[in-house]
Amino acid sequence: MIFVITLNLQKKRLRILLATLVIGMASCEKQPESKTQKSGQSAQVKNADVLPYLNDDAFQVEIKSENCTKSVCEKIEILSLKTADQWVNQQLNNHLAFVIQDQINEKEQLSLDQSIETYISRSESWMKEFSLNQPYELDILTQVATQRNQYVLIQFIVNTKQAEVIVKDRGYFMVLDRKQKKVLQLQDVIQKNQINDFERILQVSYQKWLKAQSGEVRSIAPVNLSWQNQEWFFDGEGIGVHIRANEIVKGGEQLDIYLNHAQTKQVVVPQIFQKMF
């Protein structure tokens, strides 16, 4: 029996992420050229705090493995991004490694090459169990979902076929602060004096989610949602929290919580809000 899990990443505001990227690129292209060198230098001084727009080129990650047989490796396709910012490139590699490891529940911290090697080894082990077992399939698409000033949202979309389980459109998010050279966690952007209000917003959505789950899931799900280490995203309206299926509790569905503009302004650190929105 083959199980298929489809995770819808295009609900409501998540559609805005790609639209924001297109709009951002268009606005970047439409900026008028400086009339004189003097005015250009003046604008540069005025906007010295603004980082240049992060352009990216897609490329296919090379699979470096001595165990890379055609039957296995032709089933693995990882599209990443290359930018002019080497720090961003390193974070992309680090998070890709995490994403790959998450597909096989590998907890050890590995490099990108090591994570691919481990994934291939797991596939080979599965194939050796029974002659008809097929190699694992892995497809990862990496994209800049949106960016605003120094803040960049990277989205990873994963499709896998492992053993008898097919997963479609599993989403991962990473928010980068290019100026501070920091991967921003949700707890980095929430004001300490607004944590209680933020938690109340989350719990309202969480309770609605709980009611929609099966009785078995509800019986073992936590009473309150732990949010500090959850992935998050931002778009033109506000921030959101993204929790993949089975992460709150085994059998639990995906949960996306959206904060509107007013809620976001209330809870996000003002210095971050001003530059992110």
CSV table of C-alpha atoms in Angstrom, one decimal:
chain,number,residue,atom,x,y,z
A,1,MET,CA,0.0,0.0,0.0
A,2,ILE,CA,1.3,3.5,-0.9
A,3,PHE,CA,0.4,6.5,1.2
A,4,VAL,CA,0.3,9.9,-0.4
A,5,ILE,CA,0.6,13.0,1.7
A,6,THR,CA,-0.2,16.3,-0.1
A,7,LEU,CA,0.7,19.5,1.8
A,8,ASN,CA,-0.9,22.7,0.4
A,9,LEU,CA,1.5,25.6,0.6
A,10,GLN,CA,-0.6,27.9,-1.5
A,11,LYS,CA,-3.3,28.7,1.0
A,12,LYS,CA,-4.3,32.3,1.4
A,13,ARG,CA,-1.4,34.6,2.0
A,14,LEU,CA,1.3,32.0,1.0
A,15,ARG,CA,0.3,32.8,-2.6
A,16,ILE,CA,1.5,36.3,-1.9
A,17,LEU,CA,5.0,35.1,-1.3
A,18,LEU,CA,5.7,34.5,-5.0
A,19,ALA,CA,3.8,37.6,-6.1
A,20,THR,CA,5.9,39.7,-3.7
A,21,LEU,CA,9.0,38.4,-5.3
A,22,VAL,CA,7.8,39.3,-8.8
A,23,ILE,CA,6.7,42.8,-7.6
A,24,GLY,CA,10.0,43.3,-5.9
A,25,MET,CA,12.0,42.4,-8.9
A,26,ALA,CA,9.8,44.7,-11.1
A,27,SER,CA,10.2,47.7,-8.7
A,28,CYS,CA,14.0,47.1,-8.7
A,29,GLU,CA,14.1,47.2,-12.5
A,30,LYS,CA,12.1,50.4,-12.7
A,31,GLN,CA,14.3,52.5,-10.5
A,32,PRO,CA,15.4,55.6,-12.6
A,33,GLU,CA,19.0,56.0,-13.4
A,34,SER,CA,20.9,58.8,-11.6
A,35,LYS,CA,21.0,61.9,-13.8
A,36,THR,CA,24.5,62.8,-12.6
A,37,GLN,CA,27.3,61.1,-10.8
A,38,LYS,CA,26.9,63.6,-8.0
A,39,SER,CA,23.2,62.7,-7.4
A,40,GLY,CA,24.1,59.0,-7.5
A,41,GLN,CA,26.8,59.5,-4.8
A,42,SER,CA,24.3,61.5,-2.7
A,43,ALA,CA,21.7,58.7,-3.0
A,44,GLN,CA,24.3,56.2,-2.0
A,45,VAL,CA,25.2,58.1,1.1
A,46,LYS,CA,21.6,58.6,2.0
A,47,ASN,CA,20.8,54.9,1.6
A,48,ALA,CA,24.1,53.6,3.0
A,49,ASP,CA,22.1,51.5,5.4
A,50,VAL,CA,20.2,49.8,2.6
A,51,LEU,CA,21.7,46.6,1.2
A,52,PRO,CA,21.6,46.0,-2.6
A,53,TYR,CA,18.8,43.8,-3.9
A,54,LEU,CA,19.8,40.1,-3.6
A,55,ASN,CA,19.9,38.6,-7.1
A,56,ASP,CA,20.0,34.9,-7.4
A,57,ASP,CA,20.7,32.2,-10.0
A,58,ALA,CA,19.2,28.7,-9.8
A,59,PHE,CA,21.6,25.8,-10.2
A,60,GLN,CA,21.4,22.0,-9.7
A,61,VAL,CA,23.4,20.7,-6.7
A,62,GLU,CA,26.1,18.3,-7.9
A,63,ILE,CA,25.8,14.9,-6.2
A,64,LYS,CA,29.3,13.9,-5.0
A,65,SER,CA,29.1,10.3,-3.8
A,66,GLU,CA,31.1,7.2,-4.5
A,67,ASN,CA,27.9,5.2,-4.0
A,68,CYS,CA,26.0,7.2,-6.6
A,69,THR,CA,24.6,4.6,-9.0
A,70,LYS,CA,22.5,5.6,-11.9
A,71,SER,CA,19.4,3.9,-10.5
A,72,VAL,CA,19.7,5.9,-7.3
A,73,CYS,CA,21.0,9.3,-8.2
A,74,GLU,CA,18.8,9.9,-11.2
A,75,LYS,CA,16.0,10.1,-8.7
A,76,ILE,CA,17.6,12.9,-6.7
A,77,GLU,CA,17.3,16.5,-7.9
A,78,ILE,CA,18.1,19.5,-5.7
A,79,LEU,CA,17.8,23.0,-7.1
A,80,SER,CA,19.5,25.6,-5.0
A,81,LEU,CA,20.4,29.3,-5.4
A,82,LYS,CA,23.7,31.1,-5.9
A,83,THR,CA,24.0,34.7,-4.9
A,84,ALA,CA,26.7,37.3,-4.7
A,85,ASP,CA,26.5,37.1,-0.9
A,86,GLN,CA,28.7,34.3,0.2
A,87,TRP,CA,27.2,34.3,3.7
A,88,VAL,CA,23.7,33.7,2.2
A,89,ASN,CA,25.1,30.9,0.0
A,90,GLN,CA,26.5,29.2,3.1
A,91,GLN,CA,23.2,29.4,4.9
A,92,LEU,CA,21.4,27.9,1.9
A,93,ASN,CA,23.8,24.9,2.0
A,94,ASN,CA,23.3,24.5,5.7
A,95,HIS,CA,19.6,24.6,5.5
A,96,LEU,CA,19.5,22.3,2.5
A,97,ALA,CA,21.5,19.8,4.5
A,98,PHE,CA,18.9,20.1,7.3
A,99,VAL,CA,16.0,19.7,4.9
A,100,ILE,CA,17.5,16.5,3.4
A,101,GLN,CA,18.2,15.1,6.8
A,102,ASP,CA,14.7,15.8,8.0
A,103,GLN,CA,13.3,13.5,5.2
A,104,ILE,CA,15.1,10.5,6.8
A,105,ASN,CA,14.9,11.7,10.4
A,106,GLU,CA,18.7,12.0,10.7
A,107,LYS,CA,19.5,14.1,13.8
A,108,GLU,CA,23.2,14.4,13.4
A,109,GLN,CA,24.4,17.8,12.1
A,110,LEU,CA,25.9,17.1,8.6
A,111,SER,CA,27.3,19.1,5.7
A,112,LEU,CA,25.3,19.2,2.5
A,113,ASP,CA,27.5,16.6,0.8
A,114,GLN,CA,27.3,14.4,3.9
A,115,SER,CA,23.5,14.7,4.1
A,116,ILE,CA,23.2,13.6,0.4
A,117,GLU,CA,25.5,10.7,1.1
A,118,THR,CA,23.4,9.6,4.1
A,119,TYR,CA,20.2,9.9,2.0
A,120,ILE,CA,21.7,7.7,-0.7
A,121,SER,CA,22.8,5.1,1.9
A,122,ARG,CA,19.3,5.0,3.4
A,123,SER,CA,17.9,4.4,-0.1
A,124,GLU,CA,20.4,1.6,-0.8
A,125,SER,CA,19.6,-0.1,2.5
A,126,TRP,CA,15.9,0.0,1.6
A,127,MET,CA,16.6,-1.5,-1.9
A,128,LYS,CA,18.6,-4.3,-0.3
A,129,GLU,CA,15.7,-5.4,1.9
A,130,PHE,CA,13.6,-6.7,-1.0
A,131,SER,CA,14.5,-7.0,-4.7
A,132,LEU,CA,11.4,-5.1,-5.9
A,133,ASN,CA,12.0,-2.1,-3.6
A,134,GLN,CA,12.6,1.1,-5.6
A,135,PRO,CA,15.2,3.8,-4.8
A,136,TYR,CA,14.1,6.8,-2.8
A,137,GLU,CA,13.1,9.9,-4.8
A,138,LEU,CA,13.9,13.4,-3.7
A,139,ASP,CA,13.1,16.7,-5.4
A,140,ILE,CA,13.9,20.0,-3.7
A,141,LEU,CA,13.2,23.5,-5.2
A,142,THR,CA,14.8,26.5,-3.5
A,143,GLN,CA,13.5,30.0,-4.1
A,144,VAL,CA,13.7,33.5,-2.6
A,145,ALA,CA,10.0,34.0,-1.7
A,146,THR,CA,10.3,37.6,-0.7
A,147,GLN,CA,12.9,40.2,0.5
A,148,ARG,CA,12.7,43.6,2.1
A,149,ASN,CA,15.8,45.6,2.8
A,150,GLN,CA,18.2,43.3,4.7
A,151,TYR,CA,15.5,40.6,5.3
A,152,VAL,CA,15.2,37.7,2.9
A,153,LEU,CA,12.7,34.8,3.1
A,154,ILE,CA,14.0,31.5,1.5
A,155,GLN,CA,11.5,28.8,0.8
A,156,PHE,CA,12.3,25.1,0.2
A,157,ILE,CA,9.6,22.9,-1.5
A,158,VAL,CA,10.2,19.2,-1.1
A,159,ASN,CA,8.7,16.2,-2.9
A,160,THR,CA,9.7,12.7,-1.9
A,161,LYS,CA,8.9,9.1,-2.5
A,162,GLN,CA,10.5,6.9,0.2
A,163,ALA,CA,9.6,3.3,0.8
A,164,GLU,CA,5.8,3.4,0.4
A,165,VAL,CA,5.2,7.0,1.4
A,166,ILE,CA,4.8,9.8,-1.1
A,167,VAL,CA,5.0,13.4,0.2
A,168,LYS,CA,4.1,16.4,-2.0
A,169,ASP,CA,4.9,20.0,-1.5
A,170,ARG,CA,6.4,19.9,2.0
A,171,GLY,CA,7.5,23.4,2.8
A,172,TYR,CA,10.4,24.8,4.8
A,173,PHE,CA,11.2,28.4,5.5
A,174,MET,CA,14.3,30.3,6.5
A,175,VAL,CA,14.5,34.1,7.3
A,176,LEU,CA,17.9,35.8,6.9
A,177,ASP,CA,19.1,39.1,8.2
A,178,ARG,CA,21.8,39.9,5.7
A,179,LYS,CA,23.1,43.0,7.6
A,180,GLN,CA,23.5,41.2,10.9
A,181,LYS,CA,24.4,38.0,9.2
A,182,LYS,CA,22.0,36.0,11.3
A,183,VAL,CA,19.3,33.4,10.7
A,184,LEU,CA,16.3,34.9,12.4
A,185,GLN,CA,14.3,32.7,14.7
A,186,LEU,CA,10.8,33.6,15.6
A,187,GLN,CA,11.8,34.5,19.2
A,188,ASP,CA,14.3,37.0,17.8
A,189,VAL,CA,11.6,39.1,16.3
A,190,ILE,CA,8.9,39.1,19.0
A,191,GLN,CA,9.0,41.9,21.6
A,192,LYS,CA,9.5,40.4,25.0
A,193,ASN,CA,6.7,42.6,26.5
A,194,GLN,CA,4.3,41.3,23.7
A,195,ILE,CA,5.0,37.5,24.2
A,196,ASN,CA,1.7,37.0,26.1
A,197,ASP,CA,-0.4,38.7,23.4
A,198,PHE,CA,1.5,36.8,20.7
A,199,GLU,CA,0.8,33.5,22.5
A,200,ARG,CA,-2.9,34.3,22.8
A,201,ILE,CA,-3.1,34.9,19.0
A,202,LEU,CA,-1.4,31.6,18.4
A,203,GLN,CA,-3.5,29.7,20.8
A,204,VAL,CA,-6.7,30.8,19.2
A,205,SER,CA,-5.6,29.3,15.9
A,206,TYR,CA,-4.2,26.3,17.6
A,207,GLN,CA,-7.5,25.5,19.3
A,208,LYS,CA,-9.3,25.8,16.0
A,209,TRP,CA,-6.8,23.4,14.5
A,210,LEU,CA,-7.2,20.9,17.4
A,211,LYS,CA,-11.0,20.8,16.9
A,212,ALA,CA,-10.4,19.8,13.2
A,213,GLN,CA,-8.2,16.9,14.1
A,214,SER,CA,-9.2,13.3,14.8
A,215,GLY,CA,-10.1,12.2,18.3
A,216,GLU,CA,-6.9,10.2,18.4
A,217,VAL,CA,-4.8,13.2,17.6
A,218,ARG,CA,-6.6,15.4,20.0
A,219,SER,CA,-6.0,12.9,22.8
A,220,ILE,CA,-2.3,13.1,22.5
A,221,ALA,CA,-1.7,16.6,21.3
A,222,PRO,CA,-0.3,19.2,23.7
A,223,VAL,CA,-2.7,21.6,25.4
A,224,ASN,CA,-0.6,24.6,24.4
A,225,LEU,CA,1.4,25.2,21.2
A,226,SER,CA,5.1,25.6,21.6
A,227,TRP,CA,6.2,28.3,19.2
A,228,GLN,CA,9.8,29.4,20.1
A,229,ASN,CA,11.5,27.0,17.6
A,230,GLN,CA,8.8,27.0,14.9
A,231,GLU,CA,9.5,28.1,11.3
A,232,TRP,CA,8.0,31.4,10.3
A,233,PHE,CA,7.7,33.6,7.2
A,234,PHE,CA,6.8,37.2,6.3
A,235,ASP,CA,4.9,38.7,3.3
A,236,GLY,CA,3.4,42.1,2.4
A,237,GLU,CA,0.8,41.9,5.2
A,238,GLY,CA,2.6,40.4,8.2
A,239,ILE,CA,4.3,37.4,9.7
A,240,GLY,CA,3.1,33.8,9.9
A,241,VAL,CA,4.0,30.6,11.6
A,242,HIS,CA,4.4,27.4,9.6
A,243,ILE,CA,4.3,23.9,11.2
A,244,ARG,CA,4.5,20.9,9.0
A,245,ALA,CA,2.2,17.8,9.2
A,246,ASN,CA,3.2,15.4,12.1
A,247,GLU,CA,5.4,18.0,13.8
A,248,ILE,CA,2.9,19.0,16.6
A,249,VAL,CA,1.9,15.3,17.0
A,250,LYS,CA,2.0,12.2,14.9
A,251,GLY,CA,-1.0,12.2,12.6
A,252,GLY,CA,-1.6,15.9,13.0
A,253,GLU,CA,-2.2,18.0,9.9
A,254,GLN,CA,-0.1,21.0,8.8
A,255,LEU,CA,-0.8,24.3,10.7
A,256,ASP,CA,-0.3,27.8,9.3
A,257,ILE,CA,-1.0,30.7,11.5
A,258,TYR,CA,-1.3,34.2,9.9
A,259,LEU,CA,-1.0,37.5,11.7
A,260,ASN,CA,-2.5,40.5,10.0
A,261,HIS,CA,-0.7,43.8,9.7
A,262,ALA,CA,-2.0,45.3,12.9
A,263,GLN,CA,-1.2,42.2,14.9
A,264,THR,CA,2.3,42.0,13.4
A,265,LYS,CA,3.0,45.7,14.2
A,266,GLN,CA,1.9,45.0,17.8
A,267,VAL,CA,4.1,42.1,18.5
A,268,VAL,CA,7.2,42.5,16.3
A,269,VAL,CA,10.3,44.4,17.4
A,270,PRO,CA,9.7,47.9,16.1
A,271,GLN,CA,13.2,48.2,14.5
A,272,ILE,CA,12.5,45.0,12.6
A,273,PHE,CA,8.9,45.9,11.7
A,274,GLN,CA,9.9,49.2,10.1
A,275,LYS,CA,12.4,47.6,7.7
A,276,MET,CA,10.5,44.4,7.1
A,277,PHE,CA,7.1,46.0,6.3
